């Protein structure tokens, strides 16, 4: 039987859409709808390689998304709508994950959730609407700034904290044993060092904490990863251009499961979503299990 029961996914999506409706201009708390709209629309399409820290000489190597501002997830603000590059993935992804794995939408209430790679914050807002506290990080400054702006504008700073930070910079003690749930869809294939990333996130969980992960992957039985590389397309189809600076490693389901176990997770389940090249992963931190240190790029990792 498929883990992705269509009816259950639809029911969860409907509930999530309902919760997300709270983020409309009628509910703004610290700015007027006009100021809000102006701020958002002025950001979209802006090109700012300098403030992202890129030198002219390396621009051709960078991801379009890192340089030019693209909105992340679709958002109907009531007065106006913004279409994101990820469409309504924030809704569908969470609906998929709670359908597929032993976590319900109700389980998020009162929890500390680590939202890794939040883009313009659609998922962070959605998680907050489930009643949890969200700590969101994003490596691209302009997206972290936008997500933080939305949080302030909707007056939910007591529940959502957004920081510009790479997940590789979440290795310090302040991150240890901190979260109940690590929410990690759509990011691991962007990472040069997925095992270190998984270990950092494992360390960030409390004992009993849960990892919810999703990634692009490959449909292979064997535990293999395909190396894609940054795939810089300066010309080509829209799809190719969209993928500029896209993926590093694409795992098979069993490769992802092995990586998660190596990082310390127990009860690991990985599953390929039928008819797609997306893999979903679940794991628990049952103890502060050790890691094999041979060859690690961060030898002093906990
Ligand atoms: C494909 S989007 C996924 C967004 C969202 N998590 C989702 O599932 O819809 C990946 C996001 O992760 C961010 N990202 C990539 N590498 C990162 C890193 N090392 N640390 C933090 N964020 C990162 C990207 O900038 C981008 O905003």
mmCIF file of C-alpha atoms and ligand atoms in Angstrom:
data_model
loop_
_atom_site.group_PDB
_atom_site.id
_atom_site.type_symbol
_atom_site.label_atom_id
_atom_site.label_comp_id
_atom_site.label_asym_id
_atom_site.label_seq_id
_atom_site.Cartn_x
_atom_site.Cartn_y
_atom_site.Cartn_z
ATOM 1 C CA UNK A 1 0.000 0.000 0.000
ATOM 2 C CA UNK A 2 1.223 3.497 -0.829
ATOM 3 C CA UNK A 3 2.356 5.625 2.099
ATOM 4 C CA UNK A 4 0.914 8.645 0.280
ATOM 5 C CA UNK A 5 -2.792 8.089 0.771
ATOM 6 C CA UNK A 6 -4.355 10.673 -1.564
ATOM 7 C CA UNK A 7 -7.379 11.287 0.610
ATOM 8 C CA UNK A 8 -5.282 11.885 3.717
ATOM 9 C CA UNK A 9 -2.907 14.185 1.826
ATOM 10 C CA UNK A 10 -5.901 16.189 0.560
ATOM 11 C CA UNK A 11 -7.435 16.473 4.026
ATOM 12 C CA UNK A 12 -4.146 17.658 5.539
ATOM 13 C CA UNK A 13 -3.605 20.124 2.651
ATOM 14 C CA UNK A 14 -7.066 21.569 3.161
ATOM 15 C CA UNK A 15 -6.412 22.074 6.868
ATOM 16 C CA UNK A 16 -3.044 23.696 6.134
ATOM 17 C CA UNK A 17 -4.530 26.029 3.522
ATOM 18 C CA UNK A 18 -7.106 27.079 6.101
ATOM 19 C CA UNK A 19 -4.424 27.802 8.719
ATOM 20 C CA UNK A 20 -2.248 29.710 6.224
ATOM 21 C CA UNK A 21 -5.108 32.123 5.484
ATOM 22 C CA UNK A 22 -4.278 33.954 8.715
ATOM 23 C CA UNK A 23 -1.415 35.634 6.831
ATOM 24 C CA UNK A 24 -3.499 38.157 4.939
ATOM 25 C CA UNK A 25 -3.028 41.917 4.893
ATOM 26 C CA UNK A 26 -6.118 42.302 7.098
ATOM 27 C CA UNK A 27 -4.060 40.719 9.899
ATOM 28 C CA UNK A 28 -0.931 42.848 9.534
ATOM 29 C CA UNK A 29 0.206 44.201 12.856
ATOM 30 C CA UNK A 30 3.094 46.624 12.414
ATOM 31 C CA UNK A 31 2.808 48.011 8.854
ATOM 32 C CA UNK A 32 0.025 49.277 6.649
ATOM 33 C CA UNK A 33 -1.133 47.074 3.761
ATOM 34 C CA UNK A 34 0.269 49.657 1.361
ATOM 35 C CA UNK A 35 3.729 49.753 2.970
ATOM 36 C CA UNK A 36 3.690 45.984 3.102
ATOM 37 C CA UNK A 37 2.791 45.555 -0.559
ATOM 38 C CA UNK A 38 5.370 48.147 -1.629
ATOM 39 C CA UNK A 39 8.128 46.463 0.350
ATOM 40 C CA UNK A 40 7.408 43.006 -1.084
ATOM 41 C CA UNK A 41 7.012 44.142 -4.670
ATOM 42 C CA UNK A 42 10.162 46.282 -4.547
ATOM 43 C CA UNK A 43 12.203 43.250 -3.505
ATOM 44 C CA UNK A 44 11.103 40.821 -6.196
ATOM 45 C CA UNK A 45 13.519 40.693 -9.129
ATOM 46 C CA UNK A 46 16.231 42.766 -7.403
ATOM 47 C CA UNK A 47 19.768 41.729 -8.287
ATOM 48 C CA UNK A 48 22.244 42.157 -5.465
ATOM 49 C CA UNK A 49 25.306 40.019 -5.851
ATOM 50 C CA UNK A 50 27.421 42.403 -3.750
ATOM 51 C CA UNK A 51 25.304 42.262 -0.641
ATOM 52 C CA UNK A 52 25.284 38.471 -0.943
ATOM 53 C CA UNK A 53 29.080 38.645 -0.885
ATOM 54 C CA UNK A 54 29.919 37.617 -4.460
ATOM 55 C CA UNK A 55 32.776 39.215 -6.378
ATOM 56 C CA UNK A 56 32.195 40.182 -10.041
ATOM 57 C CA UNK A 57 34.743 37.582 -11.105
ATOM 58 C CA UNK A 58 32.760 34.679 -9.629
ATOM 59 C CA UNK A 59 29.254 35.665 -10.686
ATOM 60 C CA UNK A 60 29.047 33.114 -13.484
ATOM 61 C CA UNK A 61 29.562 30.336 -10.950
ATOM 62 C CA UNK A 62 26.648 31.420 -8.753
ATOM 63 C CA UNK A 63 23.087 30.243 -8.564
ATOM 64 C CA UNK A 64 20.565 32.638 -10.102
ATOM 65 C CA UNK A 65 18.478 32.263 -6.945
ATOM 66 C CA UNK A 66 21.339 33.544 -4.797
ATOM 67 C CA UNK A 67 21.780 36.714 -6.829
ATOM 68 C CA UNK A 68 18.321 37.659 -8.045
ATOM 69 C CA UNK A 69 15.393 37.825 -5.640
ATOM 70 C CA UNK A 70 12.804 35.139 -6.424
ATOM 71 C CA UNK A 71 9.788 34.646 -4.188
ATOM 72 C CA UNK A 72 9.615 31.171 -2.615
ATOM 73 C CA UNK A 73 6.086 29.860 -1.949
ATOM 74 C CA UNK A 74 2.735 31.051 -3.311
ATOM 75 C CA UNK A 75 0.987 33.459 -0.998
ATOM 76 C CA UNK A 76 -2.496 34.953 -1.223
ATOM 77 C CA UNK A 77 -2.256 38.064 0.934
ATOM 78 C CA UNK A 78 -5.900 38.959 0.356
ATOM 79 C CA UNK A 79 -5.247 42.312 -1.318
ATOM 80 C CA UNK A 80 -2.792 40.724 -3.700
ATOM 81 C CA UNK A 81 -1.185 37.384 -4.486
ATOM 82 C CA UNK A 82 2.424 36.489 -5.104
ATOM 83 C CA UNK A 83 3.317 33.412 -7.082
ATOM 84 C CA UNK A 84 6.417 31.705 -5.825
ATOM 85 C CA UNK A 85 8.956 29.556 -7.579
ATOM 86 C CA UNK A 86 7.909 26.650 -5.355
ATOM 87 C CA UNK A 87 4.163 27.152 -5.953
ATOM 88 C CA UNK A 88 2.198 25.682 -3.011
ATOM 89 C CA UNK A 89 4.926 23.258 -2.066
ATOM 90 C CA UNK A 90 4.941 24.482 1.565
ATOM 91 C CA UNK A 91 1.385 23.150 1.917
ATOM 92 C CA UNK A 92 1.793 19.962 -0.081
ATOM 93 C CA UNK A 93 5.131 19.045 1.451
ATOM 94 C CA UNK A 94 3.911 19.222 5.021
ATOM 95 C CA UNK A 95 0.725 17.367 4.049
ATOM 96 C CA UNK A 96 2.820 14.640 2.416
ATOM 97 C CA UNK A 97 5.179 14.309 5.361
ATOM 98 C CA UNK A 98 2.452 14.005 7.979
ATOM 99 C CA UNK A 99 0.616 11.486 5.818
ATOM 100 C CA UNK A 100 3.654 9.385 5.127
ATOM 101 C CA UNK A 101 5.286 9.297 8.575
ATOM 102 C CA UNK A 102 4.101 8.880 12.195
ATOM 103 C CA UNK A 103 3.656 12.610 12.880
ATOM 104 C CA UNK A 104 0.363 14.500 12.827
ATOM 105 C CA UNK A 105 -0.366 18.203 12.354
ATOM 106 C CA UNK A 106 -1.433 18.315 16.007
ATOM 107 C CA UNK A 107 2.006 17.091 17.065
ATOM 108 C CA UNK A 108 3.531 20.439 16.080
ATOM 109 C CA UNK A 109 1.657 22.439 18.722
ATOM 110 C CA UNK A 110 3.968 23.623 21.501
ATOM 111 C CA UNK A 111 7.070 22.136 19.873
ATOM 112 C CA UNK A 112 10.417 23.741 18.995
ATOM 113 C CA UNK A 113 10.860 23.310 15.255
ATOM 114 C CA UNK A 114 14.021 23.949 13.227
ATOM 115 C CA UNK A 115 13.065 25.081 9.703
ATOM 116 C CA UNK A 116 16.217 24.640 7.633
ATOM 117 C CA UNK A 117 16.439 26.600 4.354
ATOM 118 C CA UNK A 118 13.290 28.709 4.711
ATOM 119 C CA UNK A 119 13.579 30.813 1.525
ATOM 120 C CA UNK A 120 11.018 33.658 1.846
ATOM 121 C CA UNK A 121 9.435 32.026 4.872
ATOM 122 C CA UNK A 122 6.240 30.379 3.579
ATOM 123 C CA UNK A 123 6.926 27.178 5.502
ATOM 124 C CA UNK A 124 8.028 29.040 8.627
ATOM 125 C CA UNK A 125 4.721 30.927 8.755
ATOM 126 C CA UNK A 126 2.785 27.747 8.107
ATOM 127 C CA UNK A 127 4.559 25.902 10.918
ATOM 128 C CA UNK A 128 3.890 28.809 13.290
ATOM 129 C CA UNK A 129 0.200 28.584 12.393
ATOM 130 C CA UNK A 130 0.287 25.039 13.802
ATOM 131 C CA UNK A 131 1.183 26.457 17.199
ATOM 132 C CA UNK A 132 4.890 25.661 17.379
ATOM 133 C CA UNK A 133 7.923 27.860 17.944
ATOM 134 C CA UNK A 134 9.982 28.096 14.785
ATOM 135 C CA UNK A 135 13.678 28.742 14.478
ATOM 136 C CA UNK A 136 14.255 29.310 10.763
ATOM 137 C CA UNK A 137 17.561 29.671 8.968
ATOM 138 C CA UNK A 138 18.386 30.587 5.395
ATOM 139 C CA UNK A 139 21.817 30.987 3.841
ATOM 140 C CA UNK A 140 20.750 33.682 1.344
ATOM 141 C CA UNK A 141 20.565 37.050 3.106
ATOM 142 C CA UNK A 142 17.771 38.637 1.091
ATOM 143 C CA UNK A 143 15.431 35.695 1.716
ATOM 144 C CA UNK A 144 16.174 35.598 5.427
ATOM 145 C CA UNK A 145 15.509 39.360 5.528
ATOM 146 C CA UNK A 146 12.179 38.912 3.749
ATOM 147 C CA UNK A 147 11.075 36.053 5.986
ATOM 148 C CA UNK A 148 12.027 38.147 9.042
ATOM 149 C CA UNK A 149 10.054 41.084 7.628
ATOM 150 C CA UNK A 150 6.936 38.908 7.225
ATOM 151 C CA UNK A 151 7.312 37.698 10.801
ATOM 152 C CA UNK A 152 7.490 41.271 12.121
ATOM 153 C CA UNK A 153 4.699 42.478 9.849
ATOM 154 C CA UNK A 154 2.335 39.768 11.086
ATOM 155 C CA UNK A 155 3.380 40.291 14.704
ATOM 156 C CA UNK A 156 4.572 36.737 15.341
ATOM 157 C CA UNK A 157 8.132 37.455 16.505
ATOM 158 C CA UNK A 158 7.369 35.678 19.773
ATOM 159 C CA UNK A 159 6.873 32.448 17.800
ATOM 160 C CA UNK A 160 9.220 32.698 14.819
ATOM 161 C CA UNK A 161 12.885 33.612 14.774
ATOM 162 C CA UNK A 162 14.537 33.918 11.350
ATOM 163 C CA UNK A 163 18.295 34.157 10.967
ATOM 164 C CA UNK A 164 20.563 34.385 7.972
ATOM 165 C CA UNK A 165 22.829 31.439 8.550
ATOM 166 C CA UNK A 166 24.074 28.354 6.799
ATOM 167 C CA UNK A 167 23.162 25.114 8.492
ATOM 168 C CA UNK A 168 26.877 24.341 8.593
ATOM 169 C CA UNK A 169 27.119 27.226 11.072
ATOM 170 C CA UNK A 170 24.699 25.492 13.450
ATOM 171 C CA UNK A 171 27.283 23.228 14.995
ATOM 172 C CA UNK A 172 27.901 25.184 18.204
ATOM 173 C CA UNK A 173 26.729 24.090 21.630
ATOM 174 C CA UNK A 174 23.812 26.550 21.599
ATOM 175 C CA UNK A 175 22.234 24.306 18.925
ATOM 176 C CA UNK A 176 22.711 21.032 20.752
ATOM 177 C CA UNK A 177 19.650 19.139 22.031
ATOM 178 C CA UNK A 178 17.422 22.099 21.220
ATOM 179 C CA UNK A 179 14.629 21.057 18.830
ATOM 180 C CA UNK A 180 11.757 18.588 18.877
ATOM 181 C CA UNK A 181 11.454 18.511 15.098
ATOM 182 C CA UNK A 182 13.959 19.267 12.362
ATOM 183 C CA UNK A 183 12.033 20.206 9.245
ATOM 184 C CA UNK A 184 14.394 19.644 6.341
ATOM 185 C CA UNK A 185 12.690 19.301 2.952
ATOM 186 C CA UNK A 186 14.199 20.564 -0.279
ATOM 187 C CA UNK A 187 17.698 21.333 0.951
ATOM 188 C CA UNK A 188 20.000 18.324 1.280
ATOM 189 C CA UNK A 189 20.607 18.043 -2.477
ATOM 190 C CA UNK A 190 21.873 21.646 -2.417
ATOM 191 C CA UNK A 191 24.598 20.683 0.049
ATOM 192 C CA UNK A 192 28.195 19.783 -0.688
ATOM 193 C CA UNK A 193 28.455 17.770 2.540
ATOM 194 C CA UNK A 194 25.184 15.995 3.285
ATOM 195 C CA UNK A 195 26.558 13.700 5.977
ATOM 196 C CA UNK A 196 27.950 16.565 8.044
ATOM 197 C CA UNK A 197 24.655 18.400 7.565
ATOM 198 C CA UNK A 198 22.720 15.392 8.844
ATOM 199 C CA UNK A 199 25.005 15.088 11.850
ATOM 200 C CA UNK A 200 24.649 18.777 12.715
ATOM 201 C CA UNK A 201 20.881 18.427 12.517
ATOM 202 C CA UNK A 202 20.933 15.185 14.499
ATOM 203 C CA UNK A 203 22.902 16.992 17.220
ATOM 204 C CA UNK A 204 20.361 19.817 17.209
ATOM 205 C CA UNK A 205 17.549 17.442 18.179
ATOM 206 C CA UNK A 206 16.503 16.631 21.717
ATOM 207 C CA UNK A 207 16.420 12.955 22.624
ATOM 208 C CA UNK A 208 13.144 11.690 21.158
ATOM 209 C CA UNK A 209 13.240 14.401 18.463
ATOM 210 C CA UNK A 210 12.234 13.730 14.894
ATOM 211 C CA UNK A 211 13.772 14.514 11.512
ATOM 212 C CA UNK A 212 11.406 15.127 8.587
ATOM 213 C CA UNK A 213 13.294 15.290 5.325
ATOM 214 C CA UNK A 214 12.595 15.434 1.619
ATOM 215 C CA UNK A 215 14.993 15.503 -1.294
ATOM 216 C CA UNK A 216 15.336 15.099 -5.010
ATOM 217 C CA UNK A 217 16.769 11.648 -5.578
ATOM 218 C CA UNK A 218 17.091 8.689 -7.903
ATOM 219 C CA UNK A 219 14.982 5.573 -8.309
ATOM 220 C CA UNK A 220 17.621 2.878 -7.703
ATOM 221 C CA UNK A 221 17.605 -0.155 -5.415
ATOM 222 C CA UNK A 222 21.301 0.133 -4.561
ATOM 223 C CA UNK A 223 22.582 2.652 -1.992
ATOM 224 C CA UNK A 224 24.052 5.026 -4.596
ATOM 225 C CA UNK A 225 24.213 8.785 -5.124
ATOM 226 C CA UNK A 226 24.394 10.525 -8.463
ATOM 227 C CA UNK A 227 26.695 13.510 -8.581
ATOM 228 C CA UNK A 228 25.050 16.354 -10.480
ATOM 229 C CA UNK A 229 27.273 19.283 -9.643
ATOM 230 C CA UNK A 230 26.382 22.917 -9.851
ATOM 231 C CA UNK A 231 25.126 22.565 -13.442
ATOM 232 C CA UNK A 232 25.567 26.128 -14.489
ATOM 233 C CA UNK A 233 23.308 26.824 -17.468
ATOM 234 C CA UNK A 234 23.765 30.275 -18.904
ATOM 235 C CA UNK A 235 21.609 29.385 -21.908
ATOM 236 C CA UNK A 236 18.934 26.809 -22.476
ATOM 237 C CA UNK A 237 15.371 26.026 -21.603
ATOM 238 C CA UNK A 238 13.535 27.685 -18.733
ATOM 239 C CA UNK A 239 13.887 24.438 -16.791
ATOM 240 C CA UNK A 240 17.637 24.343 -17.312
ATOM 241 C CA UNK A 241 17.996 27.981 -16.350
ATOM 242 C CA UNK A 242 15.896 27.401 -13.245
ATOM 243 C CA UNK A 243 18.322 24.705 -12.269
ATOM 244 C CA UNK A 244 21.336 26.983 -12.449
ATOM 245 C CA UNK A 245 23.604 26.136 -9.523
ATOM 246 C CA UNK A 246 21.233 23.479 -8.421
ATOM 247 C CA UNK A 247 22.166 20.083 -7.012
ATOM 248 C CA UNK A 248 25.202 18.309 -5.695
ATOM 249 C CA UNK A 249 24.283 14.723 -4.720
ATOM 250 C CA UNK A 250 21.037 12.904 -5.522
ATOM 251 C CA UNK A 251 20.652 9.789 -3.349
ATOM 252 C CA UNK A 252 18.627 6.648 -3.874
ATOM 253 C CA UNK A 253 16.205 5.897 -1.003
ATOM 254 C CA UNK A 254 18.560 3.303 0.489
ATOM 255 C CA UNK A 255 21.569 5.646 0.205
ATOM 256 C CA UNK A 256 19.635 8.343 2.069
ATOM 257 C CA UNK A 257 18.640 5.818 4.736
ATOM 258 C CA UNK A 258 22.279 4.761 5.175
ATOM 259 C CA UNK A 259 23.395 8.376 5.464
ATOM 260 C CA UNK A 260 20.748 9.071 8.090
ATOM 261 C CA UNK A 261 21.787 6.003 10.105
ATOM 262 C CA UNK A 262 25.476 7.005 9.839
ATOM 263 C CA UNK A 263 24.513 10.414 11.211
ATOM 264 C CA UNK A 264 22.986 8.705 14.266
ATOM 265 C CA UNK A 265 19.278 8.373 13.474
ATOM 266 C CA UNK A 266 17.165 5.411 14.558
ATOM 267 C CA UNK A 267 13.927 4.107 13.097
ATOM 268 C CA UNK A 268 14.873 5.449 9.706
ATOM 269 C CA UNK A 269 12.351 5.163 6.872
ATOM 270 C CA UNK A 270 12.915 6.493 3.372
ATOM 271 C CA UNK A 271 10.482 6.231 0.508
ATOM 272 C CA UNK A 272 10.363 7.306 -3.110
ATOM 273 C CA UNK A 273 7.165 9.150 -3.978
ATOM 274 C CA UNK A 274 5.656 7.179 -6.836
ATOM 275 C CA UNK A 275 5.796 8.857 -10.216
ATOM 276 C CA UNK A 276 8.344 11.413 -9.050
ATOM 277 C CA UNK A 277 12.036 11.666 -8.302
ATOM 278 C CA UNK A 278 11.454 12.854 -4.752
ATOM 279 C CA UNK A 279 12.437 10.891 -1.657
ATOM 280 C CA UNK A 280 10.974 11.378 1.806
ATOM 281 C CA UNK A 281 12.897 10.517 4.955
ATOM 282 C CA UNK A 282 12.070 10.084 8.621
ATOM 283 C CA UNK A 283 14.324 9.333 11.565
ATOM 284 C CA UNK A 284 14.410 9.718 15.352
ATOM 285 C CA UNK A 285 17.132 10.648 17.783
ATOM 286 C CA UNK A 286 16.853 8.013 20.480
ATOM 287 C CA UNK A 287 20.286 8.642 22.005
ATOM 288 C CA UNK A 288 23.350 10.766 21.354
ATOM 289 C CA UNK A 289 24.810 7.985 19.191
ATOM 290 C CA UNK A 290 28.430 8.278 18.071
ATOM 291 C CA UNK A 291 29.633 8.852 14.521
ATOM 292 C CA UNK A 292 32.572 7.347 12.640
ATOM 293 C CA UNK A 293 35.090 10.196 12.455
ATOM 294 C CA UNK A 294 37.333 8.891 9.676
ATOM 295 C CA UNK A 295 37.525 11.401 6.847
ATOM 296 C CA UNK A 296 34.997 13.848 8.212
ATOM 297 C CA UNK A 297 35.391 17.421 6.963
ATOM 298 C CA UNK A 298 34.615 18.621 10.501
ATOM 299 C CA UNK A 299 36.622 16.211 12.681
ATOM 300 C CA UNK A 300 35.697 17.892 15.970
ATOM 301 C CA UNK A 301 31.950 17.597 15.368
ATOM 302 C CA UNK A 302 29.990 16.339 18.347
HETATM 303 C C1 LIG B 1 14.578 24.406 -2.741
HETATM 304 S S1 LIG B 1 14.470 25.578 -1.437
HETATM 305 C C2 LIG B 1 13.422 24.701 -0.320
HETATM 306 C C3 LIG B 1 12.646 25.629 0.535
HETATM 307 C C4 LIG B 1 11.764 24.917 1.572
HETATM 308 N N1 LIG B 1 12.558 24.256 2.580
HETATM 309 C C5 LIG B 1 10.838 23.938 0.929
HETATM 310 O O1 LIG B 1 10.993 22.739 1.132
HETATM 311 O O2 LIG B 1 9.934 24.349 0.204
HETATM 312 C C6 LIG B 1 16.058 25.417 -0.627
HETATM 313 C C7 LIG B 1 16.392 26.599 0.291
HETATM 314 O O3 LIG B 1 17.474 26.204 1.134
HETATM 315 C C8 LIG B 1 18.447 27.235 1.169
HETATM 316 N N2 LIG B 1 19.747 26.647 1.477
HETATM 317 C C9 LIG B 1 20.569 25.961 0.651
HETATM 318 N N3 LIG B 1 21.692 25.592 1.296
HETATM 319 C C10 LIG B 1 21.571 26.043 2.565
HETATM 320 C C11 LIG B 1 22.420 25.982 3.721
HETATM 321 N N4 LIG B 1 23.610 25.397 3.682
HETATM 322 N N5 LIG B 1 21.976 26.537 4.864
HETATM 323 C C12 LIG B 1 20.773 27.158 4.932
HETATM 324 N N6 LIG B 1 19.943 27.270 3.853
HETATM 325 C C13 LIG B 1 20.339 26.719 2.688
HETATM 326 C C14 LIG B 1 18.350 27.838 -0.227
HETATM 327 O O4 LIG B 1 18.918 29.129 -0.290
HETATM 328 C C15 LIG B 1 16.860 27.827 -0.480
HETATM 329 O O5 LIG B 1 16.222 28.952 0.015
#
